[in-house]
PDB file of C-alpha atoms and ligand atoms in Angstrom:
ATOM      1  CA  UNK A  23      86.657-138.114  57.827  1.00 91.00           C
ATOM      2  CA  UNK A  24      86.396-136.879  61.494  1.00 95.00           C
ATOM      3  CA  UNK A  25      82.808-135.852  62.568  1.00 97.00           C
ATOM      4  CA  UNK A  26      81.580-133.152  65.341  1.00 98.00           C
ATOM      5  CA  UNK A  27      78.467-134.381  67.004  1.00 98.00           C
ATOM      6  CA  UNK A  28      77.428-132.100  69.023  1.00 98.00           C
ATOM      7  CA  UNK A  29      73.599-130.296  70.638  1.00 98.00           C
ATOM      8  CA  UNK A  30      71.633-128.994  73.369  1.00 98.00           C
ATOM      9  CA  UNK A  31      73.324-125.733  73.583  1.00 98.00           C
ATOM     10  CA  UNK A  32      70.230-123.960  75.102  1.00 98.00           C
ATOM     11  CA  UNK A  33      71.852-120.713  74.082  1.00 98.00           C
ATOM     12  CA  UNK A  34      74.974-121.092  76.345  1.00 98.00           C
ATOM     13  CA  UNK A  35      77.300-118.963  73.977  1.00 98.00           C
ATOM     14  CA  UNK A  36      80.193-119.417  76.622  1.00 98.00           C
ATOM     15  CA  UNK A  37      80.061-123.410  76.568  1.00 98.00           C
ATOM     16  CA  UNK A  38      79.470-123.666  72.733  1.00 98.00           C
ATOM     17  CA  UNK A  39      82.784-121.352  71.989  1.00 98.00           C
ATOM     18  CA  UNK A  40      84.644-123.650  74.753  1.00 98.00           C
ATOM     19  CA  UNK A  41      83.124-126.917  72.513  1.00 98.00           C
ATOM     20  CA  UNK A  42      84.523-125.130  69.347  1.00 98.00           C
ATOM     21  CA  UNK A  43      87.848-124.312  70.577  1.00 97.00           C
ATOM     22  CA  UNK A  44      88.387-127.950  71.413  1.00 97.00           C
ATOM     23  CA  UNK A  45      87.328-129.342  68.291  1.00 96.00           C
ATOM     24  CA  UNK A  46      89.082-126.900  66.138  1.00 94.00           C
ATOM     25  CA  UNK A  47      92.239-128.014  68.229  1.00 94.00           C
ATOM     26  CA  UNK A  48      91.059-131.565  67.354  1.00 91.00           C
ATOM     27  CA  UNK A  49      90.263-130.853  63.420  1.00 92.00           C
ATOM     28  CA  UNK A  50      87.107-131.755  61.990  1.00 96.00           C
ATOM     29  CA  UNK A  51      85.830-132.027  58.757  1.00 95.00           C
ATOM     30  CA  UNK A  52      81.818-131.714  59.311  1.00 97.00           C
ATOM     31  CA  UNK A  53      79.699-130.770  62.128  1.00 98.00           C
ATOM     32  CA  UNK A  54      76.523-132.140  63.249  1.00 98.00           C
ATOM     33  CA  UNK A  55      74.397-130.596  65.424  1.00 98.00           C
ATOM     34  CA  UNK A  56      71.494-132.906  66.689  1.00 98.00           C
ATOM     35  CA  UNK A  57      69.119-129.368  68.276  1.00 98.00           C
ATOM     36  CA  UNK A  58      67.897-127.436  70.502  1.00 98.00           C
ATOM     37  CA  UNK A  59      70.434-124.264  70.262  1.00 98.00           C
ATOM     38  CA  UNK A  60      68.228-122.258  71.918  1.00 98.00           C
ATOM     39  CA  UNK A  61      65.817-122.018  75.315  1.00 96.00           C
ATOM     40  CA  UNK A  62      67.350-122.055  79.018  1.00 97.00           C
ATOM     41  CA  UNK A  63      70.283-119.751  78.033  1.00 98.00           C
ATOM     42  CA  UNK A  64      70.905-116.123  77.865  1.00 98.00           C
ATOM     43  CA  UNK A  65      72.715-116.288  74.215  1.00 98.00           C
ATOM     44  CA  UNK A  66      70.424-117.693  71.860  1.00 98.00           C
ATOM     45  CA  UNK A  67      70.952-115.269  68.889  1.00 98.00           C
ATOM     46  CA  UNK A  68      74.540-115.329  69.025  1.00 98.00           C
ATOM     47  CA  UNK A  69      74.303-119.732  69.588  1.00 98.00           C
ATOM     48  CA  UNK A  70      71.950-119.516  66.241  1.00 98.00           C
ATOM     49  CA  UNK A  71      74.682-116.962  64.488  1.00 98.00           C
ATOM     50  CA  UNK A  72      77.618-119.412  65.613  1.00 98.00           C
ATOM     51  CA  UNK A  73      75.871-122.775  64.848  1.00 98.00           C
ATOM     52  CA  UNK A  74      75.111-121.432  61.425  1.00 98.00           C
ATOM     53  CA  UNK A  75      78.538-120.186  60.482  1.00 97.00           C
ATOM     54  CA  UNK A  76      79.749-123.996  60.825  1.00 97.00           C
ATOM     55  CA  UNK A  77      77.868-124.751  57.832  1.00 96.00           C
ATOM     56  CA  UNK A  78      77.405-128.277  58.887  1.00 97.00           C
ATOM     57  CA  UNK A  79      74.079-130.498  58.941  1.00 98.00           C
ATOM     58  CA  UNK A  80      71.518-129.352  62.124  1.00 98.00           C
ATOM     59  CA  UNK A  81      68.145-130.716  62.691  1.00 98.00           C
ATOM     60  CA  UNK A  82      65.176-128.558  64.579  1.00 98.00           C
ATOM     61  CA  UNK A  83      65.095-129.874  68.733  1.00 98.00           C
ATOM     62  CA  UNK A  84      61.361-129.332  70.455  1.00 98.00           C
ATOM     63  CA  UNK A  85      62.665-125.745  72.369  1.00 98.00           C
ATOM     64  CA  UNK A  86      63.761-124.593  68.623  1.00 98.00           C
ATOM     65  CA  UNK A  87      60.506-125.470  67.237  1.00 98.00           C
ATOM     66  CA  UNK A  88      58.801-124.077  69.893  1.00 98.00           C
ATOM     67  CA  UNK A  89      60.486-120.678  70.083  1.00 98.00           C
ATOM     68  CA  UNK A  90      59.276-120.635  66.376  1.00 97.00           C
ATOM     69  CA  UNK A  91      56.130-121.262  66.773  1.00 97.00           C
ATOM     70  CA  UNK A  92      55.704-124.779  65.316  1.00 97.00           C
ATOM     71  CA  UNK A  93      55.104-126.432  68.582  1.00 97.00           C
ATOM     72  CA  UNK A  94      53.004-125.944  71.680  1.00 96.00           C
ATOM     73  CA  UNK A  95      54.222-124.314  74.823  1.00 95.00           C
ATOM     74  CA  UNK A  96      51.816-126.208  76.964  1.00 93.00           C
ATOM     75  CA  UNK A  97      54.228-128.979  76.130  1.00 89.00           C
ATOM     76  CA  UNK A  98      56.745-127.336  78.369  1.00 96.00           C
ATOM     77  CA  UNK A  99      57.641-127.089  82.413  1.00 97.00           C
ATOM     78  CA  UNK A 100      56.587-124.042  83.654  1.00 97.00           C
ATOM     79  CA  UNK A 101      60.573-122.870  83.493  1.00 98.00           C
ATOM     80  CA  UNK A 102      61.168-124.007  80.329  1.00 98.00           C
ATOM     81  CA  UNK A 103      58.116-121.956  79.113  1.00 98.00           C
ATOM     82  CA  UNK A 104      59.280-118.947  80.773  1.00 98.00           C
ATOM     83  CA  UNK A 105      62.726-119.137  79.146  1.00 98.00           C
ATOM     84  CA  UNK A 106      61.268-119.967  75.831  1.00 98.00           C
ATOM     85  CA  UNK A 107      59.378-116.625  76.359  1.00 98.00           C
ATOM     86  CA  UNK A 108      62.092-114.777  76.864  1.00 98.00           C
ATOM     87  CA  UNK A 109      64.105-116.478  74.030  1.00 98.00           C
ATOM     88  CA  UNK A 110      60.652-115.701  71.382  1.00 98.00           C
ATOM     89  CA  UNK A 111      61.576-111.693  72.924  1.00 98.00           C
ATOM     90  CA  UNK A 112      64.901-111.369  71.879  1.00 98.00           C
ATOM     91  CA  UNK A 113      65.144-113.577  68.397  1.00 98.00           C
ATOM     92  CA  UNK A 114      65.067-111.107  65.126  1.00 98.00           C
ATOM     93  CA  UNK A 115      62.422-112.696  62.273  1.00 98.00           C
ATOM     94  CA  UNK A 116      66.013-113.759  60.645  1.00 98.00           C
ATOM     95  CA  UNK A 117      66.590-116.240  63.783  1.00 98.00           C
ATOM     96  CA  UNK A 118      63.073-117.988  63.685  1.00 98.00           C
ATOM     97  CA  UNK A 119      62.902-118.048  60.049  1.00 98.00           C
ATOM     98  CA  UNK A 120      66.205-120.265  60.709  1.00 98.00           C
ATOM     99  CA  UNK A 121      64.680-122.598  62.958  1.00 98.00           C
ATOM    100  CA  UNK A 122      61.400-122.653  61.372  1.00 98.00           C
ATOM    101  CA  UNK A 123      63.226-124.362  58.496  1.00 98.00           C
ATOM    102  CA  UNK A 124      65.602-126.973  60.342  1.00 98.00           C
ATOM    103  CA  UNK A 125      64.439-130.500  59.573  1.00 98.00           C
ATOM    104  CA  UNK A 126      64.044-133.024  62.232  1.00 98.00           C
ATOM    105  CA  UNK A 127      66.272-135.193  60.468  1.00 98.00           C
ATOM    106  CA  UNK A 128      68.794-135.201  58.311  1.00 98.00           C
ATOM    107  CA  UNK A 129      71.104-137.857  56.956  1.00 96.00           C
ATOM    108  CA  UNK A 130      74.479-138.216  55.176  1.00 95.00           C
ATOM    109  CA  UNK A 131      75.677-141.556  53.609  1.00 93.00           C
ATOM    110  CA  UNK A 132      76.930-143.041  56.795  1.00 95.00           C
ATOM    111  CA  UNK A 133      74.848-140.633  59.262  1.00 97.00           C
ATOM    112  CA  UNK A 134      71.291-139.981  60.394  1.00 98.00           C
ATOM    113  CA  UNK A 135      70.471-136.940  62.978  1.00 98.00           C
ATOM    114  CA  UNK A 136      67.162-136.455  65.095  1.00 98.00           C
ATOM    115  CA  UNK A 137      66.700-134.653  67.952  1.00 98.00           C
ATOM    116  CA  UNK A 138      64.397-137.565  69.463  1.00 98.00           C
ATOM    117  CA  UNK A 139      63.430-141.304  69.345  1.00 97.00           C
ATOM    118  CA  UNK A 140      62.773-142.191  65.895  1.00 96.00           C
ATOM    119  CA  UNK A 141      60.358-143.339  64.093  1.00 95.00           C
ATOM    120  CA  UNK A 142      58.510-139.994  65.599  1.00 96.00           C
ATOM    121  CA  UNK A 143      61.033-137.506  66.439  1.00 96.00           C
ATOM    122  CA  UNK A 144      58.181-134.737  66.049  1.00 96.00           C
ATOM    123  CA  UNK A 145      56.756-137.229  69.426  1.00 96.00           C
ATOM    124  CA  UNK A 146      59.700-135.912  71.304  1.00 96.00           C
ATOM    125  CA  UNK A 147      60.515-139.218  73.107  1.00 96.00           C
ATOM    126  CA  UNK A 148      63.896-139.606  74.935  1.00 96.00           C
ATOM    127  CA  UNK A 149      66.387-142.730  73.808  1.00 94.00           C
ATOM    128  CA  UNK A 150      67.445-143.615  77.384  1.00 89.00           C
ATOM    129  CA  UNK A 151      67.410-147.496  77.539  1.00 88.00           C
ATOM    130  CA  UNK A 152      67.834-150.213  75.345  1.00 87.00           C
ATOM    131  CA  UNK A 153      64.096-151.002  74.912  1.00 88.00           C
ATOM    132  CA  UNK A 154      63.572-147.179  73.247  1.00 89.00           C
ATOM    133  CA  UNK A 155      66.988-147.629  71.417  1.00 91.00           C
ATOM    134  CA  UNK A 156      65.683-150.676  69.815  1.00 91.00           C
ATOM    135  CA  UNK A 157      63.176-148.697  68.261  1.00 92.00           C
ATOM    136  CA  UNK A 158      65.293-146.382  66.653  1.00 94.00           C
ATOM    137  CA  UNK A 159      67.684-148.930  65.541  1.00 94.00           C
ATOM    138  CA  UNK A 160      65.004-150.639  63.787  1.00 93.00           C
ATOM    139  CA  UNK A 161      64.211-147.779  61.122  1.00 94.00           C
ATOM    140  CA  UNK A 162      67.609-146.537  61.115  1.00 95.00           C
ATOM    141  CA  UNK A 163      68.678-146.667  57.500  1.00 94.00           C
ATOM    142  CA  UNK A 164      72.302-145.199  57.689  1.00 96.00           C
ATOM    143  CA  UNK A 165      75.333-146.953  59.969  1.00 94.00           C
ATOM    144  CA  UNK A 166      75.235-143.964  62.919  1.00 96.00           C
ATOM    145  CA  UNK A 167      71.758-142.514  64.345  1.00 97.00           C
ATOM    146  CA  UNK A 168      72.813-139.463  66.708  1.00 98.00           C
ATOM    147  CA  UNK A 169      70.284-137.628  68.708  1.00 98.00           C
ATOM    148  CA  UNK A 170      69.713-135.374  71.712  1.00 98.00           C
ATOM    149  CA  UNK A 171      66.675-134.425  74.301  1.00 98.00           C
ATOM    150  CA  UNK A 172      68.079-135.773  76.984  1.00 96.00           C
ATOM    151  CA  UNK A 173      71.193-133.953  77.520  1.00 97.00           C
ATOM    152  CA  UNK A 174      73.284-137.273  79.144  1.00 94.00           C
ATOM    153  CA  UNK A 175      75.235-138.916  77.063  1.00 94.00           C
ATOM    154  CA  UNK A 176      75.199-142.509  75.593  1.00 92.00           C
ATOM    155  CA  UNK A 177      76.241-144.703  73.302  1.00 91.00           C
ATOM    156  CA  UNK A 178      74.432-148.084  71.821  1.00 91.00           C
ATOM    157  CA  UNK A 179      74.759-150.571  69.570  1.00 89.00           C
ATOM    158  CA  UNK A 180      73.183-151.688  67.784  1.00 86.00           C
ATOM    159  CA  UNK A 181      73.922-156.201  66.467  1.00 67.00           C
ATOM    160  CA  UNK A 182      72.190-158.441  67.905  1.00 58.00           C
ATOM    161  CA  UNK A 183      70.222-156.096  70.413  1.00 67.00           C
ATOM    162  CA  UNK A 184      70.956-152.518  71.255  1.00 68.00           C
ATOM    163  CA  UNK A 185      73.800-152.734  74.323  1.00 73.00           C
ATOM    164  CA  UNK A 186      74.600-149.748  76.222  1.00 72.00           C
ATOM    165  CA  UNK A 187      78.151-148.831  76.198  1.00 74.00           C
ATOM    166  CA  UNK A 188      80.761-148.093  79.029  1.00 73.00           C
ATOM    167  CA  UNK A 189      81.442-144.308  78.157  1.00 76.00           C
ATOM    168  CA  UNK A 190      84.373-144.439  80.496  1.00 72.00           C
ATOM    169  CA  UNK A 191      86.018-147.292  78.141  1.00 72.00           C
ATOM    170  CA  UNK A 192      84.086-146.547  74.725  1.00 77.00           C
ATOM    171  CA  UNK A 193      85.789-149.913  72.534  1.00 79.00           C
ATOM    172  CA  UNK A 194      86.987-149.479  68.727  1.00 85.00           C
ATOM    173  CA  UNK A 195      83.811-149.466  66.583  1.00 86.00           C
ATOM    174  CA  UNK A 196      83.109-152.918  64.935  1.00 83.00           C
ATOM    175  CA  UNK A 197      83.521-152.885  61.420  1.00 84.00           C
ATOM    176  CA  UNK A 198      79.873-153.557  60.533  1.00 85.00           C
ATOM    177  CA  UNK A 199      76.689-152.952  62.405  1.00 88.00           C
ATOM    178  CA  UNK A 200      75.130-149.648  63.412  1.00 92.00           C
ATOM    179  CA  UNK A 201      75.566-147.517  66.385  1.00 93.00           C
ATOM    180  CA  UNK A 202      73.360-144.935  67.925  1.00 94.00           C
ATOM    181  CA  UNK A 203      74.788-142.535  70.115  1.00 94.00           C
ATOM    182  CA  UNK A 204      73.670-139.163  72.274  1.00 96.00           C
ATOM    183  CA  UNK A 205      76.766-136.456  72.680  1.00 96.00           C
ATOM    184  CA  UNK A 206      75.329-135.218  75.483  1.00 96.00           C
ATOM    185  CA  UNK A 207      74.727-131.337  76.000  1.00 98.00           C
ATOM    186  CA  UNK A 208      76.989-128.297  75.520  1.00 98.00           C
ATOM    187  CA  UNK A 209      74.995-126.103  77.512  1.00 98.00           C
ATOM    188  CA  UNK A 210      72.937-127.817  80.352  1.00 98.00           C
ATOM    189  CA  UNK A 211      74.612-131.186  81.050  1.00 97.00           C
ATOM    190  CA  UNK A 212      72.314-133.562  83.042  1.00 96.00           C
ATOM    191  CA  UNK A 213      74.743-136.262  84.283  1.00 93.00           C
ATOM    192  CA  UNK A 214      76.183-134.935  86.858  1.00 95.00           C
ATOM    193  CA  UNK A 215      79.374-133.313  85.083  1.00 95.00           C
ATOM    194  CA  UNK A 216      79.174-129.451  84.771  1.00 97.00           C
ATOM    195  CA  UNK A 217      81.580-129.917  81.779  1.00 97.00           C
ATOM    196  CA  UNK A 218      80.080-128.849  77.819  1.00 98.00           C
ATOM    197  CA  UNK A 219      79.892-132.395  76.134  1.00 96.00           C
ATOM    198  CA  UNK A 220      80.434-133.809  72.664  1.00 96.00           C
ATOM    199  CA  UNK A 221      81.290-136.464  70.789  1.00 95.00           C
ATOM    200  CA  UNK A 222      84.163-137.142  68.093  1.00 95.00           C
ATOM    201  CA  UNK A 223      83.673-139.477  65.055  1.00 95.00           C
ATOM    202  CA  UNK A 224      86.703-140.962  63.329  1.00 94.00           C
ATOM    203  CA  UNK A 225      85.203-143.152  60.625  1.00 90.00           C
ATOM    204  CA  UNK A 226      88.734-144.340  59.332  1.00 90.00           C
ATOM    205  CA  UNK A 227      89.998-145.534  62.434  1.00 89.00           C
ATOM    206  CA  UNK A 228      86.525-146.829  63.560  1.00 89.00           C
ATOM    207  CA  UNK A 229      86.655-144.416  66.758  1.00 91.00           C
ATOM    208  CA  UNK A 230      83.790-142.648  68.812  1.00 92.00           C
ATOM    209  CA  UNK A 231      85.324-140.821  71.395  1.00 91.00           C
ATOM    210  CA  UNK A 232      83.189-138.390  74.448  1.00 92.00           C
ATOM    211  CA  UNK A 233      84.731-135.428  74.960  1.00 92.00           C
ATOM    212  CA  UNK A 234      83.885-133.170  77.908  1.00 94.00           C
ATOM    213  CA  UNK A 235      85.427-129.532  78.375  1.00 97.00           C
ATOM    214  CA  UNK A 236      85.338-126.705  81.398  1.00 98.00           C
ATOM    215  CA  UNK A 237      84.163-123.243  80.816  1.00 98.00           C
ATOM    216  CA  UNK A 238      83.286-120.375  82.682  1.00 98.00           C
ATOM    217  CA  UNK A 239      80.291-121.508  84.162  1.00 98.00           C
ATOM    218  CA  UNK A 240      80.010-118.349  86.414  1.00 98.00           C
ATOM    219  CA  UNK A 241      80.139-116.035  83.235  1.00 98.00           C
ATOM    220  CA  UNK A 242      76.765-117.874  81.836  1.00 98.00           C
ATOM    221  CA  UNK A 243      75.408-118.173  85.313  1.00 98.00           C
ATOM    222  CA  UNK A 244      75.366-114.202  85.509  1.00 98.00           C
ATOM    223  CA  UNK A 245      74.237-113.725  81.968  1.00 98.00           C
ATOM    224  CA  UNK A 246      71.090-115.720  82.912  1.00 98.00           C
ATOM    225  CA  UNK A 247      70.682-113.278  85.906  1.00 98.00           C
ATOM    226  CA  UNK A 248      71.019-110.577  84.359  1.00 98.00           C
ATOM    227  CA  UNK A 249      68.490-111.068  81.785  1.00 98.00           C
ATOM    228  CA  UNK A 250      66.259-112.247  84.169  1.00 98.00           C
ATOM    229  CA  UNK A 251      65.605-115.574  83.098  1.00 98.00           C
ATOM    230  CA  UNK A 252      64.637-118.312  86.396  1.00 98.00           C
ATOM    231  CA  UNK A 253      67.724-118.381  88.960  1.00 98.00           C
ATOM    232  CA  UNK A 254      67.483-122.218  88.811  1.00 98.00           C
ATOM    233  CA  UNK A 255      68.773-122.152  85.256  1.00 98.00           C
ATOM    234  CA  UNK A 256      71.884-120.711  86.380  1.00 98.00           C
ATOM    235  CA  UNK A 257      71.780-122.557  89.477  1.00 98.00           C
ATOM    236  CA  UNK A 258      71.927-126.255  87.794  1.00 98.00           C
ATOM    237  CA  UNK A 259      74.462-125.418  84.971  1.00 98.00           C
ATOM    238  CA  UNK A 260      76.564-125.562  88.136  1.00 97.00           C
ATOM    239  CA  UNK A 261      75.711-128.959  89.068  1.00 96.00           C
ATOM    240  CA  UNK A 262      75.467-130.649  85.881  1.00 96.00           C
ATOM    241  CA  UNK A 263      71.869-131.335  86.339  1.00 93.00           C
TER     242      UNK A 263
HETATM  243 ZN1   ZN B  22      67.460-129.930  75.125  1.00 72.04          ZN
END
């Protein structure tokens, strides 16, 4: 069984079809999307219409909730705000019916998806050391936890503490033990790489592999213009930050 995990699209259509093409190229059985398809981008209809097509397992990030209504804008930078007014202006009742209705977590046998640190994810806490990843790993009830939020990716796991992984050199899975693991961000990478991230799942041959793929980064950049969303969201999908 080969697993997508992928998130954090922020409605960058052009970086989610460049994530797609790569894993179709790759074939995958299921894909898991760990939030937030929508907010910073200029696509977020057609990211909702693609995501949902996939027919795989997504759970509701804090800029999908809050485009629906479920959470409180106050909660947000002034940008973020601004985009996730513009987002509530173009979305048909269809769209945030959608999101109104993704869980924040989901689970298969082997898999468990939140958008943010368990056991809160409606807290919105980021997983970004081993202290917070302890946390999760401690009510984790499946073998993987993935999540999002922070848009860099990681990987943990999870026997006898949580240890932080080289992604350059990501080692064959152990056979037992659990693992907890961020993809990264399709549309707004924050580690420095401008490149849409995800991550592959192998569970037969025990491999967890970090994928990273170009696309045209000018095309979203002038979508985001155009619709007149802040210039520094265009500005930092250059930079990877
Ligand atoms: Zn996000």
């Amino acid at each position: 069984m080969r697993y997508a995990v992928f998130g954090d699209i922020h409605g960058n259509l052009e970086a989610l079809q460049a994530v797609l093409r790569a894993l179709r190229a790759e074939g995958v059985d299921r894909y898991l999307c760990v939030g937030d398809l929508i907010g910073y981008g200029a696509d977020p209809r057609e990211c909702i219409a693609v995501v949902r097509a996939l027919g795989g397992l997504v759970v509701a990030g804090n800029h999908d909730l809050a485009a629906a209504g479920l959470l409180d804008m106050q909660e947000f930078n002034p940008v973020a705000r601004e985009a996730l007014l513009w987002t509530q202006s173009v979305l048909t009742s269809e769209d945030v019916t959608y999101l109104r209705e993704l869980p924040l977590v989901a689970r298969t046998d082997a898999i468990t998806l939140f958008h943010a640190a368990l056991p809160q994810p409606e807290l919105f806490e980021y997983i970004d050391t081993p202290q917070k990843a302890a946390l999760t790993f401690s009510v984790l009830r499946t073998r993987f936890g993935f999540f999002g939020h922070s848009h860099v990716p990681v990987v943990f796991l999870g026997r006898p503490e949580a240890v932080l992984l080289d992604l350059e050199e990501l080692p064959p899975l152990p056979a037992t033990g659990t693992v907890v693991a961020n993809p990264g961000s399709v549309g707004q990478p924050r580690d420095g790489d401008p490149r849409a991230a995800f991550l592959l799942l192998d569970l037969e041959e025990r491999r967890l592999l970090l994928r990273r793929v170009r696309y045209p980064v000018e095309r979203a950049q002038a979508k985001i213009r155009r619709a007149g969303l802040p210039p520094v969201l265009a500005q930092r999908l250059a930079l990877g930050y």
